[in-house]
Each structure stands twice: as C-alpha cells, then as structure tokens.
Short mmCIF file of C-alpha atoms in Angstrom, two decimals:
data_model
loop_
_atom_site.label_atom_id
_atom_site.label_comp_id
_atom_site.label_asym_id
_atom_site.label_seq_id
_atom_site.Cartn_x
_atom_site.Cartn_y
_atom_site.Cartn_z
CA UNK A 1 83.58 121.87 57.64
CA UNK A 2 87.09 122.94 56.72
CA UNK A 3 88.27 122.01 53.00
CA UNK A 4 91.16 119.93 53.73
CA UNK A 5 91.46 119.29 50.30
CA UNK A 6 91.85 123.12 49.50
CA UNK A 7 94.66 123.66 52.31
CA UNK A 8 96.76 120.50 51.12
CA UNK A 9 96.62 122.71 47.86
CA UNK A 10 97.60 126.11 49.17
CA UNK A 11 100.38 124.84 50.54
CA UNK A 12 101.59 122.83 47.14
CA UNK A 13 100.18 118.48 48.91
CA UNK A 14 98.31 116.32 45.80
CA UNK A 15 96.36 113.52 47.94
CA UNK A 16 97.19 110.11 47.11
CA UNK A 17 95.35 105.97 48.50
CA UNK A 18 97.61 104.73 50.00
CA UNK A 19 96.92 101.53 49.27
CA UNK A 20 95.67 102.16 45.17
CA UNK A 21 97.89 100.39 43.24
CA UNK A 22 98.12 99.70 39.44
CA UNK A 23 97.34 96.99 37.78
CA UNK A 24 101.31 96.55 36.83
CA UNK A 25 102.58 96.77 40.41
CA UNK A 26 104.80 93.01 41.35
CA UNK A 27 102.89 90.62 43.12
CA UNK A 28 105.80 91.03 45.95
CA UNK A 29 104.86 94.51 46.60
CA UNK A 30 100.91 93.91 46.62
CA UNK A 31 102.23 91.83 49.65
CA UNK A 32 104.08 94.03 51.87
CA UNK A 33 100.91 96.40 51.05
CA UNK A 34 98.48 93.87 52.13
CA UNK A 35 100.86 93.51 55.59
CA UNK A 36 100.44 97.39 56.09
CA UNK A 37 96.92 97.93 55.60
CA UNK A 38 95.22 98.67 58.85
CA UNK A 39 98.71 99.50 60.50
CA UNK A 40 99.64 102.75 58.75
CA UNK A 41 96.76 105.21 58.17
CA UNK A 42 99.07 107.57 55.93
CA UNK A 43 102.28 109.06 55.24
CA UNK A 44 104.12 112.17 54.00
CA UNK A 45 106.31 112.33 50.79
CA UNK A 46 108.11 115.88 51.07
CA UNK A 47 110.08 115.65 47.72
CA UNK A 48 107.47 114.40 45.90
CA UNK A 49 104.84 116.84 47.55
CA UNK A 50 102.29 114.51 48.06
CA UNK A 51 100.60 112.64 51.06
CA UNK A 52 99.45 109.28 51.50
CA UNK A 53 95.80 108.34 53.17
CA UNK A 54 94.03 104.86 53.62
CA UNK A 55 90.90 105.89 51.51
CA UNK A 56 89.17 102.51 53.53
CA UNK A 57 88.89 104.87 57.03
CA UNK A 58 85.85 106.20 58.41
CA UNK A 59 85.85 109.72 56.84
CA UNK A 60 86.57 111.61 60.32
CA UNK A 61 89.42 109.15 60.72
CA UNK A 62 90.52 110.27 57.12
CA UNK A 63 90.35 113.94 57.59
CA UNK A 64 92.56 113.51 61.00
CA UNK A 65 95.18 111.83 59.06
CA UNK A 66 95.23 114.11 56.32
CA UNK A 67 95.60 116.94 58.79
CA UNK A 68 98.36 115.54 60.49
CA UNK A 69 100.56 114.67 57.20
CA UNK A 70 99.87 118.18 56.17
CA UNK A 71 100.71 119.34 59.97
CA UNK A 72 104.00 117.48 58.86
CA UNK A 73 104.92 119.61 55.90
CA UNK A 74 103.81 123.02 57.80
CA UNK A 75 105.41 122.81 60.31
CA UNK A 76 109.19 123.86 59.63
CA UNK A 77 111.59 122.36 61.63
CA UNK A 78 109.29 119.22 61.22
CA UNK A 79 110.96 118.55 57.57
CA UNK A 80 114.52 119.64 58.47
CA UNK A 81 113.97 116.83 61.25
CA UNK A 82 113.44 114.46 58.45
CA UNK A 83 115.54 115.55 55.85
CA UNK A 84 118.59 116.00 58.64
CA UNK A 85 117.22 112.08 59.98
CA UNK A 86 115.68 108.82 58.84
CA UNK A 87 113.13 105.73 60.84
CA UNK A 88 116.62 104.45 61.35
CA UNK A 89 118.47 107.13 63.35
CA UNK A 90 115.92 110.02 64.44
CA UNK A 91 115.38 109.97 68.39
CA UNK A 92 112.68 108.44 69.89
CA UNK A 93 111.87 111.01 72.42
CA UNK A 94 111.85 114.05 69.13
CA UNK A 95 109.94 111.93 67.07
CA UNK A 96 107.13 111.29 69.36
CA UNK A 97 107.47 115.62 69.99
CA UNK A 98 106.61 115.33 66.33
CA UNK A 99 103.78 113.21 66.11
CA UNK A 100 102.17 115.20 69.11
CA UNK A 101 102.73 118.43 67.33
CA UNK A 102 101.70 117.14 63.86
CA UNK A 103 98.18 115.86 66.10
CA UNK A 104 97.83 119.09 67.56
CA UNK A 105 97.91 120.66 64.17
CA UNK A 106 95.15 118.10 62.98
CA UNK A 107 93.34 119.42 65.53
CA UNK A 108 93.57 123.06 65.39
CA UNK A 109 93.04 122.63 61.95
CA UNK A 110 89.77 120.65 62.02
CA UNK A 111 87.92 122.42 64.65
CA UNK A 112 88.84 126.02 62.61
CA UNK A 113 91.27 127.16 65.55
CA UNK A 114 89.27 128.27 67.65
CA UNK A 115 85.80 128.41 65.85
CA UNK A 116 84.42 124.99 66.94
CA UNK A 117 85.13 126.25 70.80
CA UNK A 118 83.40 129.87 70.20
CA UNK A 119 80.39 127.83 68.45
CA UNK A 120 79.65 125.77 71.14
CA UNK A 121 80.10 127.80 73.91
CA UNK A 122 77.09 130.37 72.23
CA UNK A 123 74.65 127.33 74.09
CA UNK A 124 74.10 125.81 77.44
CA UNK A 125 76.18 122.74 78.17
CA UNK A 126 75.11 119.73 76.83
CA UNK A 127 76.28 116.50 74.80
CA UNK A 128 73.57 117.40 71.74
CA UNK A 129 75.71 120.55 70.99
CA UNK A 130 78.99 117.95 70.91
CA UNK A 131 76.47 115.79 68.40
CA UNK A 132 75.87 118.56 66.23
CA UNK A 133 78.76 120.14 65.74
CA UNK A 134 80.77 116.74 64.94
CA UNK A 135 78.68 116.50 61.86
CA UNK A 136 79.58 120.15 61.15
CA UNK A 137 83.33 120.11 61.60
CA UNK A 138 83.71 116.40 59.72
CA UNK A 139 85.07 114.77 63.09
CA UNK A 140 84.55 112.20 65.23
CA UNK A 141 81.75 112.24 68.06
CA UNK A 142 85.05 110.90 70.22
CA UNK A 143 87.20 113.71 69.38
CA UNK A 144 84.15 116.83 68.89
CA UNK A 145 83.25 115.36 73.26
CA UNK A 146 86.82 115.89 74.17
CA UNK A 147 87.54 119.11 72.33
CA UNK A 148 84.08 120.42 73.31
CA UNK A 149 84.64 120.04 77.31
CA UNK A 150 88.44 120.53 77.86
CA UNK A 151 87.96 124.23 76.07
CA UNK A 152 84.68 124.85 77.29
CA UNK A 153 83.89 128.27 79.26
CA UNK A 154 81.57 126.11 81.08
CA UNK A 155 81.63 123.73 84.34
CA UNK A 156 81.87 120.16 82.12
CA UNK A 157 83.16 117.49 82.26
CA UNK A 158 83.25 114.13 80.68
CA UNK A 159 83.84 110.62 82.32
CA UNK A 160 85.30 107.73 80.05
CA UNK A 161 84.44 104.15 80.98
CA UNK A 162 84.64 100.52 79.59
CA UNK A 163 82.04 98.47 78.03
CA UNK A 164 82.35 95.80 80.21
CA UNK A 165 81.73 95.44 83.64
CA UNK A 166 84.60 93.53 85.80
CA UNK A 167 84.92 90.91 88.30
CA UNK A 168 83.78 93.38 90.98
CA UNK A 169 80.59 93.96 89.18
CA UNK A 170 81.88 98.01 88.04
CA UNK A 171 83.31 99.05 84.89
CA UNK A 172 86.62 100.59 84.53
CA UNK A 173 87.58 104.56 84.36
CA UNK A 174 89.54 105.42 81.57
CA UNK A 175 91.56 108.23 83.18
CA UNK A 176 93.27 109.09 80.00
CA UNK A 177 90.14 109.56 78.31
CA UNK A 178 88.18 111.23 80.95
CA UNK A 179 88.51 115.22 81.22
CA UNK A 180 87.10 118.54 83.08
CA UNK A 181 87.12 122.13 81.97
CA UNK A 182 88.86 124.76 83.49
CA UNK A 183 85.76 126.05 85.03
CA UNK A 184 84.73 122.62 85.96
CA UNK A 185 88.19 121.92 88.03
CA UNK A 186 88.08 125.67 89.64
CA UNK A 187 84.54 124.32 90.81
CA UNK A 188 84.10 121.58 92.11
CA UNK A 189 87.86 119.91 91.50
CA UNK A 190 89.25 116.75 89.16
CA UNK A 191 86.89 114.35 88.11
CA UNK A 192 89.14 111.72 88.80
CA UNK A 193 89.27 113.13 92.14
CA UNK A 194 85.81 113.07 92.94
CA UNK A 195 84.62 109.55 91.36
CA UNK A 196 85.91 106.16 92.11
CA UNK A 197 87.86 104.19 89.65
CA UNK A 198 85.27 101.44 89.65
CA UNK A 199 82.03 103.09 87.80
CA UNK A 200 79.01 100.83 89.46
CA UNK A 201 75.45 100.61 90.38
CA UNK A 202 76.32 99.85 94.12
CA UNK A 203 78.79 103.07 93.92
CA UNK A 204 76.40 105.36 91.61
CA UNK A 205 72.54 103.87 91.27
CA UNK A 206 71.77 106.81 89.58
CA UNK A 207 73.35 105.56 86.38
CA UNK A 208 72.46 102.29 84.98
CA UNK A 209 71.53 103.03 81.75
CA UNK A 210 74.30 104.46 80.92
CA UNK A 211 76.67 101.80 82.23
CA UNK A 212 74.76 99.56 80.28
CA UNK A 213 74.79 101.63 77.14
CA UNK A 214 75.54 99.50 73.70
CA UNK A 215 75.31 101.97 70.82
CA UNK A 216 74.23 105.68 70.44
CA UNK A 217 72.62 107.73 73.70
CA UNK A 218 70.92 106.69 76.87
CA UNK A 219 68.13 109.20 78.47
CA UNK A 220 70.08 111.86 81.03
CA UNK A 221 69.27 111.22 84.62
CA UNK A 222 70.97 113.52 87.22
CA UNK A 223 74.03 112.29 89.74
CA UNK A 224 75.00 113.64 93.11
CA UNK A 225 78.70 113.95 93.29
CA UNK A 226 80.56 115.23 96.98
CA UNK A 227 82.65 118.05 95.37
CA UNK A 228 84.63 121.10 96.73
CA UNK A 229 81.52 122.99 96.88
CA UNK A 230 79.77 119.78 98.88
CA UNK A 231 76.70 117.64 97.39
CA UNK A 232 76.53 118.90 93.75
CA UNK A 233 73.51 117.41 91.70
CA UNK A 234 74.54 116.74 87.44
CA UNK A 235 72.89 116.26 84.70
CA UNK A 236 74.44 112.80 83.06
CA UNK A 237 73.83 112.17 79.48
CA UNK A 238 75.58 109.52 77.87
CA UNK A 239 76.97 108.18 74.72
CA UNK A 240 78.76 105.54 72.99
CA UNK A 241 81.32 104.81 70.28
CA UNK A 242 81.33 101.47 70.16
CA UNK A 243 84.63 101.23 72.02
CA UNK A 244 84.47 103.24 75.28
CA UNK A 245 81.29 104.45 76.65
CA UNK A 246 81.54 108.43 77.77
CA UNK A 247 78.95 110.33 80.00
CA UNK A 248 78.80 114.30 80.05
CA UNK A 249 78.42 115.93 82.58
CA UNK A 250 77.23 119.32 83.73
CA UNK A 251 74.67 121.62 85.77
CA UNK A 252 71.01 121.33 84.52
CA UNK A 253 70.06 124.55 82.66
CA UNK A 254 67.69 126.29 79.89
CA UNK A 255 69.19 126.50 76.51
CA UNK A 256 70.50 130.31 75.74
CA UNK A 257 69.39 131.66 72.62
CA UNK A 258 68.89 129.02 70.63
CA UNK A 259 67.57 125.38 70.97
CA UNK A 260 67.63 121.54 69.90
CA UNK A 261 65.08 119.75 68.38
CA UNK A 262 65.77 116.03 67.79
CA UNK A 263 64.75 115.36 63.83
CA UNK A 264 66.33 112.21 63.32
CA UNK A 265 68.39 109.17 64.91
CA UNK A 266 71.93 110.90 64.05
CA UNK A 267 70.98 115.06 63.40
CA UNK A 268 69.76 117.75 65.27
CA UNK A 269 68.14 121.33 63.95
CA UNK A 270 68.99 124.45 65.67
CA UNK A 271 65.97 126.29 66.24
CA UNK A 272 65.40 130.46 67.54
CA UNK A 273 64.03 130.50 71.27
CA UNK A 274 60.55 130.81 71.97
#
C-alpha cells in the first residue's frame, strides 16, 4: 500500500479533518461546517501547506482524496492556476482540466504507477485478483475492477449495471462505468457494442444470479456473446458495491504460476502452483 502520509511529507503537506474543530470555534461557523459535511470530501491550502480530508470517509475514499489534494500541489501549473485565479473567476472548462488531472494523479499514485497493472497481469484473468489486490493497494473494489481491466494485457472486460430491474423487466447498462481492454476490443470489439442496453433474463438466461446480486459475489457461470470472432463463450463472475452491480468478464483459463484459495468472506491467500 503506498504511504500517502509519507509523500504529503516529502513534498512539505501536514494532513488536517476537515471537519475537527475546537472547542472555541463560533457557533455560526459549526453551522456552515455542518452544511458542508458530506458535500466537500477535502481541500488544498497552498500557503499554509496543508490539506484538508473528511476523516468520516471510508478509508479508500480517504486515500483518493488525499491523493488528489496532493495531485493539486504537484502538479505546477495547477497552483499558478490558483494563485493567478479564484472559485469566482477561474474558467469552467480549465478547472474541470484540473480536477481530471489532479484524479489522474490520485490514481497513478495509488496503484504505484504502474505496479498494481504489472501485479495483476503476473495471473490469469479473473475478478479474485481485482479482490486481492484492492486490499493491497488501500482502494476501492470499484476503482481496483476498473483499473485492473482497462490496463490489462488480457481480453477483459467489465459490464456495469443497475440494481434494479425496470419497467421492461432488464436492468440498465451503465455505459460510463462499463469498460474493455485493449486486447479485449482488438478481439472481439466494444462491449457496448456487443450487449444490449437492457441487461435481462429473456436477453441473457445465463445470468440471473448476477442480475439479482445484493451484496458481495455471485458464483461465475459462462455467457455466449456474438463477437467479431462469432459465438464467443465467457466466464461471468460478478460483484457488487452496493450501488452498481459489475460482472467481469473473460475467457475461462488455469491460473499461471500462482493460485487463489478463498480463506475468508473478504481475503484471499496467494498460494505456489501445484
């Protein structure tokens, strides 16, 4: 797990609640705190060197703020931005540019540039790998999934859905959620290309369980999708957040190397082949 902690120091950050105040602070500014909680997760103080975090966050959530406040001070032209503008005056369009920078920095940052790809890739596709390594790296299970299959060597893929099924019985494809690799798309094409829109057991009997998923995993079950190379069978393995339901997917094979063995509802032990 990257030291956040130790990074905010190298480059000069003190942490700081955001919403810790003393017991002298005016009842007027307790107030506009209690307004803001929930609503902003942290921010940046550059001539005070510190930054700001909502200590009440999930720790994953926590560690992605704190990555993008410090993404913030180290990136350069990020504080002549702010010093040359303010909320009231900076553009729109550059400060969402910042914000997507300052998240891609979180990210890079977090998954050890590079390391958290190179990792995963050592073992056959899979969501356990995902599992394990979100522990590892201090992320989210949300954000280890997406990193996992958009910079994967491998043919994956992941398909983002509701909770909820609609009036038409199916449940609804998050498209902005739901992402191939690189290998995957030179395959077999776009996910959202070769799956309908509507996610359903009339459409796709194959997956139930997982449509009806309400916390954790669901068993895997294969899935025959039409693809550029024709009828392609998947393995589907599936997994929820609580907020959008997401199912892997990718070619049945034998673990490389190195294996899983299931040792308790929320870890997994890697274990030497044979």
């Amino acid at each position: 797990m990257v030291p956040i902690d130790q990074v905010a120091a190298a480059v000069g950050l003190q942490k700081s609640d955001l919403y810790e105040l003393g017991e002298d602070a005016p009842q007027r500014i307790r107030d506009i705190v209690k307004k803001l909680k929930g609503n902003v997760l942290g921010f940046l103080a550059i001539e005070e060197r510190k930054y700001f975090v909502d200590r009440s966050m999930p720790i994953p959530r926590q560690r992605f703020t704190e990555g993008h406040e410090i993404g913030h001070d180290a990136l350069p032209w990020h504080q002549a931005a702010f010093w040359g503008e303010d909320k009231t005056t900076i553009d729109p369009a550059t400060k969402e540019t910042l914000e997507i920078e300052a998240n891609q920095f979180a990210a890079e940052l977090l998954f050890g540039a590079g390391r958290f790809t190179n990792q995963a890739d050592q073992y056959a596709p899979g969501l356990e790998i995902a599992l394990y390594l979100a522990a590892e790296y201090g992320v989210s299970v949300h954000a280890a999934i997406r990193k996992y299959v958009e910079d994967s060597k491998h043919p994956i893929a992941v398909l983002a859905l509701g909770r909820y099924p609609s009036h038409t019985g199916g449940v609804r494809r998050f498209d902005g959620q739901t992402f191939e690799s690189e290998k995957f798309e030179e395959k077999y094409g776009r996910l959202t290309a070769l799956m309908h829109s509507s996610i359903g057991s009339t459409t796709y009997p194959e997956l139930p369980a997982l449509l009806k998923l309400q916390t954790g995993r669901a068993p895997a079950c294969d899935v025959k999708l039409d693809t550029a190379r024709g009828s392609v069978t998947f393995t589907a393995e599936g997994f929820t957040n609580g907020r959008l339901n997401f199912i892997v997917l990718h070619k049945p094979s034998r673990l490389r190397g190195q294996k899983f063995r299931l040792i308790s509802a929320s870890g997994f032990e890697l274990l030497p082949a044979g």
